[in-house]
Coordinates of C-alpha atoms in Angstrom, one line a residue:
V1 CA -21.7 19.1 -5.1
L2 CA -20.3 16.4 -6.9
F3 CA -19.2 17.3 -10.6
I4 CA -19.2 14.5 -12.9
D5 CA -16.7 13.8 -15.9
L6 CA -17.1 10.9 -18.0
D7 CA -14.2 9.2 -18.4
H8 CA -13.0 8.6 -22.2
F9 CA -16.4 10.0 -23.7
K10 CA -14.2 11.6 -26.6
V11 CA -13.0 8.3 -27.5
I12 CA -16.4 6.3 -27.3
N13 CA -18.3 9.3 -29.3
D14 CA -15.7 9.6 -32.4
S15 CA -15.2 5.7 -32.7
L16 CA -19.1 5.2 -32.4
G17 CA -20.9 8.1 -33.6
H18 CA -22.6 10.5 -32.2
H19 CA -25.8 8.7 -31.8
S20 CA -23.8 6.0 -29.9
G21 CA -22.5 8.6 -27.3
D22 CA -26.0 10.3 -27.4
Q23 CA -26.9 6.5 -25.9
L24 CA -24.4 7.0 -23.8
L25 CA -25.5 9.9 -21.9
I26 CA -28.7 8.9 -21.0
A27 CA -28.0 6.0 -20.1
T28 CA -25.8 7.5 -17.2
A29 CA -28.5 10.1 -16.7
H30 CA -31.0 7.5 -15.7
R31 CA -28.0 5.7 -13.4
L32 CA -27.5 9.1 -11.9
A33 CA -31.2 9.9 -11.4
D34 CA -31.6 5.4 -10.2
G35 CA -29.1 6.7 -7.2
L36 CA -30.9 9.7 -6.0
R37 CA -32.0 9.8 -2.3
E38 CA -35.1 11.8 -1.3
G39 CA -33.7 15.8 -1.2
D40 CA -31.3 14.8 -3.9
V41 CA -30.8 17.0 -7.1
V42 CA -29.2 15.9 -10.4
A43 CA -28.4 17.9 -13.9
R44 CA -26.7 17.2 -17.3
L45 CA -24.7 20.8 -17.0
G46 CA -23.5 20.0 -21.0
G47 CA -21.9 17.4 -23.0
D48 CA -20.9 14.9 -20.8
E49 CA -20.8 16.4 -17.5
F50 CA -23.3 16.2 -14.7
A51 CA -24.1 17.7 -11.2
L52 CA -25.8 16.3 -8.0
V53 CA -26.4 18.3 -5.2
L54 CA -26.8 16.1 -2.5
A55 CA -29.0 17.6 1.0
D56 CA -28.2 15.7 4.3
V57 CA -24.3 15.2 4.1
H58 CA -22.6 15.5 7.5
D59 CA -19.0 15.1 6.4
Q60 CA -16.7 14.1 3.7
H61 CA -17.3 10.0 4.9
D62 CA -20.8 10.9 3.9
A63 CA -20.2 12.2 0.2
A64 CA -17.4 9.8 -0.6
G65 CA -20.3 6.9 -0.3
V66 CA -22.2 8.9 -2.9
A67 CA -19.3 8.8 -5.5
T68 CA -17.8 5.5 -5.2
R69 CA -22.1 3.9 -5.7
I70 CA -21.5 6.4 -8.6
Q71 CA -18.6 5.3 -10.0
A72 CA -19.6 2.1 -9.5
A73 CA -23.1 2.5 -11.2
I74 CA -21.6 4.0 -14.2
S75 CA -18.7 1.8 -14.8
A76 CA -21.1 -1.2 -15.8
P77 CA -20.8 -2.4 -19.4
L78 CA -23.7 -0.9 -21.4
Q79 CA -24.7 -2.8 -24.7
I80 CA -25.0 0.3 -27.8
D81 CA -25.7 -0.3 -30.6
G82 CA -24.4 -3.9 -30.8
H83 CA -20.9 -2.8 -29.0
E84 CA -20.3 -3.5 -24.9
V85 CA -19.3 -0.1 -23.9
S86 CA -18.0 0.5 -20.8
T87 CA -16.4 3.9 -19.0
T88 CA -15.4 5.1 -15.9
A89 CA -16.0 8.6 -14.2
S90 CA -14.1 11.5 -12.6
I91 CA -15.9 13.2 -9.7
G92 CA -14.9 16.6 -8.1
I93 CA -16.8 17.0 -4.4
A94 CA -17.1 20.2 -2.8
L95 CA -18.6 20.3 0.8
S96 CA -20.4 23.3 1.9
L97 CA -20.7 22.5 5.6
L98 CA -22.2 25.8 7.0
G99 CA -24.3 26.1 4.2
E100 CA -23.1 29.5 3.6
D101 CA -21.1 29.3 0.6
M102 CA -22.8 30.6 -2.9
P103 CA -23.9 27.9 -5.5
A104 CA -21.6 29.5 -8.2
E105 CA -18.4 28.7 -6.2
M106 CA -20.0 25.5 -5.1
L107 CA -20.0 24.6 -8.5
K108 CA -16.2 26.0 -9.7
R109 CA -14.8 24.1 -6.4
A110 CA -16.3 20.9 -7.2
D111 CA -15.5 21.4 -11.0
L112 CA -11.4 21.8 -10.1
A113 CA -11.4 19.0 -7.8
M114 CA -12.8 17.1 -10.5
Y115 CA -9.9 18.0 -12.7
R116 CA -7.5 16.5 -9.9
A117 CA -9.3 13.5 -10.0
K118 CA -8.6 13.6 -13.7
A119 CA -4.8 14.2 -13.3
R120 CA -4.7 11.8 -10.8
G121 CA -5.0 8.7 -13.1
K122 CA -9.1 9.4 -13.4
A123 CA -11.7 6.9 -12.3
R124 CA -12.1 8.5 -8.6
H125 CA -13.0 10.9 -6.9
E126 CA -11.2 14.0 -5.4
F127 CA -12.8 16.9 -2.9
F128 CA -12.0 20.1 -3.0
D129 CA -8.6 22.2 -1.7
Q130 CA -7.0 25.3 -2.1
S131 CA -4.0 23.4 -4.0
A132 CA -6.9 22.0 -6.1
Q133 CA -6.8 25.4 -7.7
A134 CA -3.6 26.0 -8.6
D135 CA -3.4 21.8 -10.0
Q136 CA -5.7 22.9 -13.0
M137 CA -3.8 26.2 -13.4
A138 CA -0.4 24.3 -13.6
A139 CA -2.5 21.5 -16.2
L140 CA -3.6 24.1 -18.2
R141 CA 0.2 26.0 -18.5
L142 CA 1.1 23.0 -19.4
E143 CA -1.4 21.8 -22.3
V144 CA -0.6 25.0 -23.7
E145 CA 3.4 24.6 -23.7
L146 CA 2.9 21.1 -25.1
R147 CA 1.2 22.0 -27.8
Q148 CA 4.0 24.6 -28.4
A149 CA 6.1 21.6 -28.2
I150 CA 4.9 20.0 -31.1
A151 CA 4.5 22.5 -33.4
S152 CA 8.5 23.7 -32.8
G153 CA 9.6 19.8 -32.2
Q154 CA 10.9 20.3 -28.6
F155 CA 10.6 15.9 -28.2
T156 CA 13.3 13.1 -28.8
L157 CA 13.3 9.6 -28.8
H158 CA 15.3 7.2 -26.2
Y159 CA 15.6 3.7 -26.8
Q160 CA 15.8 1.2 -24.9
P161 CA 16.7 -2.6 -25.6
I162 CA 15.0 -5.6 -25.6
L163 CA 16.9 -8.4 -24.7
S164 CA 16.8 -12.4 -25.0
I165 CA 17.4 -14.1 -21.8
A166 CA 18.8 -17.2 -23.8
T167 CA 21.4 -15.3 -25.5
R168 CA 21.8 -11.6 -23.7
E169 CA 21.4 -10.1 -27.7
A170 CA 19.3 -7.5 -28.4
T171 CA 16.2 -8.9 -30.3
G172 CA 14.7 -5.5 -30.4
V173 CA 13.9 -1.8 -29.1
E174 CA 11.1 0.2 -27.5
A175 CA 10.9 3.6 -28.3
L176 CA 10.0 6.2 -25.4
V177 CA 8.9 9.8 -25.5
R178 CA 11.3 12.8 -24.1
W179 CA 10.5 16.3 -24.1
Q180 CA 13.1 18.5 -23.9
H181 CA 11.3 21.4 -21.9
P182 CA 13.5 24.4 -22.6
Q183 CA 12.9 25.5 -18.4
R184 CA 13.0 22.6 -16.6
G185 CA 14.7 19.9 -19.0
L186 CA 14.3 16.5 -19.8
L187 CA 11.0 15.2 -18.4
A188 CA 9.7 11.6 -18.4
P189 CA 6.4 10.3 -20.6
G190 CA 4.8 10.7 -17.0
D191 CA 5.1 14.0 -17.4
F192 CA 3.1 15.1 -20.1
I193 CA 1.6 11.9 -21.6
Q194 CA -1.8 11.7 -19.7
I195 CA -2.7 15.6 -20.8
A196 CA -2.0 14.9 -23.9
E197 CA -4.2 12.0 -23.9
E198 CA -7.3 14.2 -22.1
T199 CA -6.5 17.1 -25.3
G200 CA -6.1 14.9 -28.1
L201 CA -2.6 16.1 -28.3
I202 CA -1.4 12.4 -28.1
V203 CA -2.8 12.1 -32.0
P204 CA 0.2 14.3 -33.6
L205 CA 2.6 13.4 -31.2
G206 CA 2.1 9.3 -31.5
E207 CA 2.0 10.3 -35.2
W208 CA 5.6 12.0 -34.5
I209 CA 6.7 8.6 -32.2
L210 CA 5.9 6.2 -34.7
R211 CA 7.5 8.1 -37.7
I212 CA 10.8 8.7 -35.9
G213 CA 11.0 5.9 -34.5
C214 CA 10.5 3.6 -37.8
R215 CA 12.8 6.2 -40.0
Q216 CA 15.4 5.1 -36.7
A217 CA 14.7 1.5 -36.9
Q218 CA 14.9 1.5 -41.0
A219 CA 18.6 3.4 -40.3
W220 CA 19.9 0.1 -38.1
R221 CA 18.3 -2.6 -40.5
A222 CA 20.3 -0.2 -43.2
A223 CA 23.6 -0.5 -40.7
G224 CA 23.1 -4.1 -40.8
R225 CA 21.0 -4.7 -37.3
T226 CA 18.0 -6.1 -39.6
D227 CA 17.0 -9.0 -36.1
L228 CA 15.8 -5.8 -34.5
R229 CA 12.1 -4.9 -33.7
M230 CA 11.0 -1.6 -32.9
A231 CA 8.5 -1.4 -30.7
V232 CA 6.4 1.5 -30.4
N233 CA 3.4 2.3 -27.8
V234 CA -0.1 3.1 -28.4
S235 CA -2.6 4.9 -26.8
V236 CA -6.7 4.5 -26.8
T237 CA -7.5 7.8 -28.4
Q238 CA -4.5 6.3 -31.4
I239 CA -6.1 2.4 -31.5
L240 CA -9.9 3.5 -31.7
D241 CA -9.0 6.4 -35.1
P242 CA -10.5 5.2 -37.5
G243 CA -7.4 6.6 -39.9
F244 CA -5.3 4.6 -38.0
V245 CA -4.2 1.8 -39.8
D246 CA -3.9 3.9 -43.0
L247 CA -1.1 6.4 -41.1
V248 CA 0.8 2.7 -39.9
R249 CA 0.3 1.5 -43.5
R250 CA 1.8 5.4 -45.0
V251 CA 4.5 5.1 -42.1
L252 CA 5.9 2.2 -43.4
L253 CA 5.8 3.0 -46.9
E254 CA 7.4 6.3 -46.0
T255 CA 10.6 4.7 -44.4
G256 CA 10.9 1.6 -46.1
L257 CA 10.4 -0.2 -42.8
P258 CA 9.3 -3.4 -43.8
A259 CA 5.8 -4.6 -41.4
Q260 CA 7.1 -7.4 -39.3
A261 CA 10.2 -5.2 -37.7
L262 CA 7.5 -2.6 -36.0
E263 CA 5.4 -4.0 -33.2
L264 CA 2.7 -1.8 -31.6
E265 CA 2.3 -2.1 -27.6
V266 CA -1.5 -1.5 -26.5
S267 CA -2.5 -1.7 -22.9
E268 CA -5.7 -3.9 -21.9
A269 CA -7.2 -0.8 -20.9
A270 CA -6.7 0.5 -24.7
I271 CA -8.2 -3.0 -25.8
M272 CA -11.7 -3.1 -22.8
S273 CA -12.1 0.5 -23.2
D274 CA -14.0 -0.7 -26.8
P275 CA -13.1 -4.5 -27.3
E276 CA -14.8 -4.5 -30.8
R277 CA -13.8 -2.2 -32.2
A278 CA -9.9 -2.8 -30.8
L279 CA -10.2 -5.9 -32.1
E280 CA -11.3 -5.0 -35.2
A281 CA -8.1 -2.1 -35.5
L282 CA -5.6 -5.0 -34.4
L283 CA -6.9 -8.0 -37.0
A284 CA -6.1 -4.7 -39.4
L285 CA -3.1 -3.6 -38.5
R286 CA -2.1 -7.6 -37.9
L287 CA -3.2 -8.0 -41.9
L288 CA -0.3 -5.7 -42.4
G289 CA 2.2 -7.6 -41.1
V290 CA 2.5 -5.5 -38.0
S291 CA 3.1 -7.5 -34.6
I292 CA 0.7 -6.9 -31.8
A293 CA 2.2 -6.7 -27.8
L294 CA -0.3 -6.6 -25.6
D295 CA 1.2 -4.3 -22.9
D296 CA 1.0 -4.4 -18.8
F297 CA 0.1 -8.1 -19.3
G298 CA -1.4 -9.4 -15.8
N299 CA -2.4 -5.5 -14.5
S300 CA -6.0 -7.0 -14.9
Y301 CA -6.7 -10.0 -16.7
A302 CA -9.7 -7.8 -18.3
T303 CA -8.5 -9.2 -21.9
L304 CA -8.6 -13.1 -20.8
G305 CA -11.6 -13.7 -22.3
Y306 CA -11.2 -12.0 -26.1
L307 CA -7.2 -13.9 -25.9
R308 CA -8.3 -16.5 -28.1
R309 CA -9.5 -13.3 -31.1
L310 CA -6.8 -10.9 -30.3
P311 CA -4.2 -11.3 -33.0
V312 CA -0.9 -11.1 -30.3
Q313 CA 2.6 -12.3 -30.6
T314 CA 3.6 -11.1 -27.4
F315 CA 2.8 -10.3 -23.6
K316 CA 4.7 -7.8 -22.0
I317 CA 4.6 -8.6 -18.2
D318 CA 3.0 -6.0 -15.8
R319 CA 5.9 -4.3 -13.6
A320 CA 4.0 -4.8 -10.5
L321 CA 4.5 -8.1 -11.3
V322 CA 8.1 -8.5 -11.8
A323 CA 8.9 -6.1 -9.3
R324 CA 7.8 -8.5 -6.6
V325 CA 8.7 -11.6 -8.5
D326 CA 11.6 -12.9 -6.7
A327 CA 10.2 -12.2 -3.2
D328 CA 6.7 -12.7 -3.5
R329 CA 5.5 -16.1 -4.1
N330 CA 2.0 -15.2 -5.3
D331 CA 3.7 -12.8 -7.7
A332 CA 5.9 -15.3 -9.1
A333 CA 3.0 -18.3 -9.2
I334 CA 1.0 -15.5 -11.6
V335 CA 4.3 -14.9 -14.1
S336 CA 4.6 -18.8 -14.5
A337 CA 0.8 -19.2 -15.5
I338 CA 1.2 -16.3 -18.1
V339 CA 4.1 -18.1 -19.3
A340 CA 2.5 -21.6 -19.1
L341 CA -0.8 -19.8 -20.9
A342 CA 1.7 -18.3 -23.4
N343 CA 3.5 -21.1 -24.1
V344 CA -0.1 -23.2 -24.8
L345 CA -1.5 -20.2 -27.2
Q346 CA 2.7 -19.7 -28.7
I347 CA 3.0 -15.8 -27.6
N348 CA 6.2 -14.0 -26.7
V349 CA 6.6 -13.2 -23.0
V350 CA 8.7 -10.1 -22.2
A351 CA 9.2 -8.9 -18.4
K352 CA 9.5 -5.3 -18.3
C353 CA 11.2 -3.8 -15.8
V354 CA 13.6 -5.8 -14.9
E355 CA 16.0 -4.3 -12.4
S356 CA 17.9 -6.9 -10.5
A357 CA 19.8 -10.5 -10.9
D358 CA 17.9 -12.5 -8.4
Q359 CA 14.6 -10.8 -10.9
L360 CA 16.1 -11.8 -13.9
E361 CA 17.3 -15.4 -12.6
V362 CA 13.3 -16.2 -11.2
L363 CA 12.3 -14.8 -14.5
A364 CA 14.8 -17.4 -16.8
G365 CA 13.8 -20.3 -14.4
H366 CA 10.0 -19.4 -15.3
G367 CA 10.3 -19.6 -18.7
C368 CA 10.1 -16.4 -20.2
N369 CA 11.4 -15.2 -23.1
E370 CA 12.9 -11.9 -22.9
V371 CA 13.5 -8.8 -20.9
Q372 CA 13.7 -5.4 -20.6
G373 CA 14.7 -2.6 -17.9
Y374 CA 17.1 -0.6 -16.3
L375 CA 19.2 -4.3 -15.4
T376 CA 20.2 -4.9 -19.2
G377 CA 19.9 -1.4 -20.8
R378 CA 18.7 2.3 -19.4
P379 CA 17.1 4.1 -22.4
A380 CA 19.4 6.2 -24.4

C-alpha cells in the first residue's frame, strides 16, 4: 500500500482558490491512474490524500520503483487557471509480504510512513517500520508544544552579523528565531520550523519574528546605527498569503522602521512553488521600499528564467557551495559565475555560513560583497 500526500497543497489551494486546488487534484488523479499496472488500484481518500494498492510486489525495490515513477509524474508542472503550478508528493509505503495483514492496519502503517517522509524533507518516499509510529507521536507532541509556545511567548531572536568583505564592518544582521523550550532548552529552527510550516503555525510565528526584528532594528537606529539592515526570512506560506504585504506595511508603520532598512529573504523553493504569485507579492513588497534577498541561491538554478523579472537586490549563495569553495574547483567556478551574473544585474552578493579564513579568501578573490558565518560572528 502506498499512501500519497501532496506537498504544499494547502498553500496552492489558499493562494489560487479552491477551484484551482480541485483542478490540481483532478490532474493528480489522472496521472496516478495513467501509471497503474494491471491489478493495481488507486483511490482518493480525501483532501489531497491518495492511496495505491499494488499487486505483484515482491520486495521493497519493486515498491520503491513505483513510488519514484509516481513522484516524477506528480512533480511535472501544470497550467491551472493561467498559473504554472508544480507540487511534489510525500509517499509512505507498507508491505505485506505474506499477504496476512489486515487492510486497515496496512493503510495505517502506510500513513505513518508518509508522515515520516514529510518530516524528512518531503518529496520522497519512506517505508514503514516500528520507529515510524514513534516519529509521528513525537511530531504530534511537538505541534501541541509549538502552539503553546506561540501563545505563551517562548521564542527569542538571535542576530547574526553580515559583514562587508572590503571594510570588515557590519552592514546588517539576520534575525534567527530560537525556541526557549521549557524542558529541552534552546532549540534552533531546524528543530521546529518544518512542523510550523506544515501546520500553518509559521504564519503567527513569522509575524512575531517580523515585528520583533523590525522593533530591534529601529532601536539600533535610534542608538545611532542607521547603516544596519535587518534581514528576516520569509516562508512559502507567508509569501503566498494575500495579506502578507499589508502585514509588512503595518509592522513598518508600527515600529517606525524605514522600509529600506528591512530585507526579506525568500528561498528559491518558495518562489518556484508558484512563480507568478510569488512575483506579484515581491513586486508589491518592493513598491513599499523593502529589499528582497534570494536565499540559497545556486541550490537549484530554478529561478534563472525569472531573474530578469524578480525585484531582487541580494543573492545569498547556498551554504553547500560556500562549504567547498576553497577545496572544489567546480564549486569555486560556480561561485565566480554567480558573482559575475550579479555584477551584470547590479545585485549584491552575500556568502552564507563562512567558517574558515581560506573560504573567506577565495570568496573575496571571486568578488563577493559580503559574508556571514561563524568566522565573522555567531548568532547572539
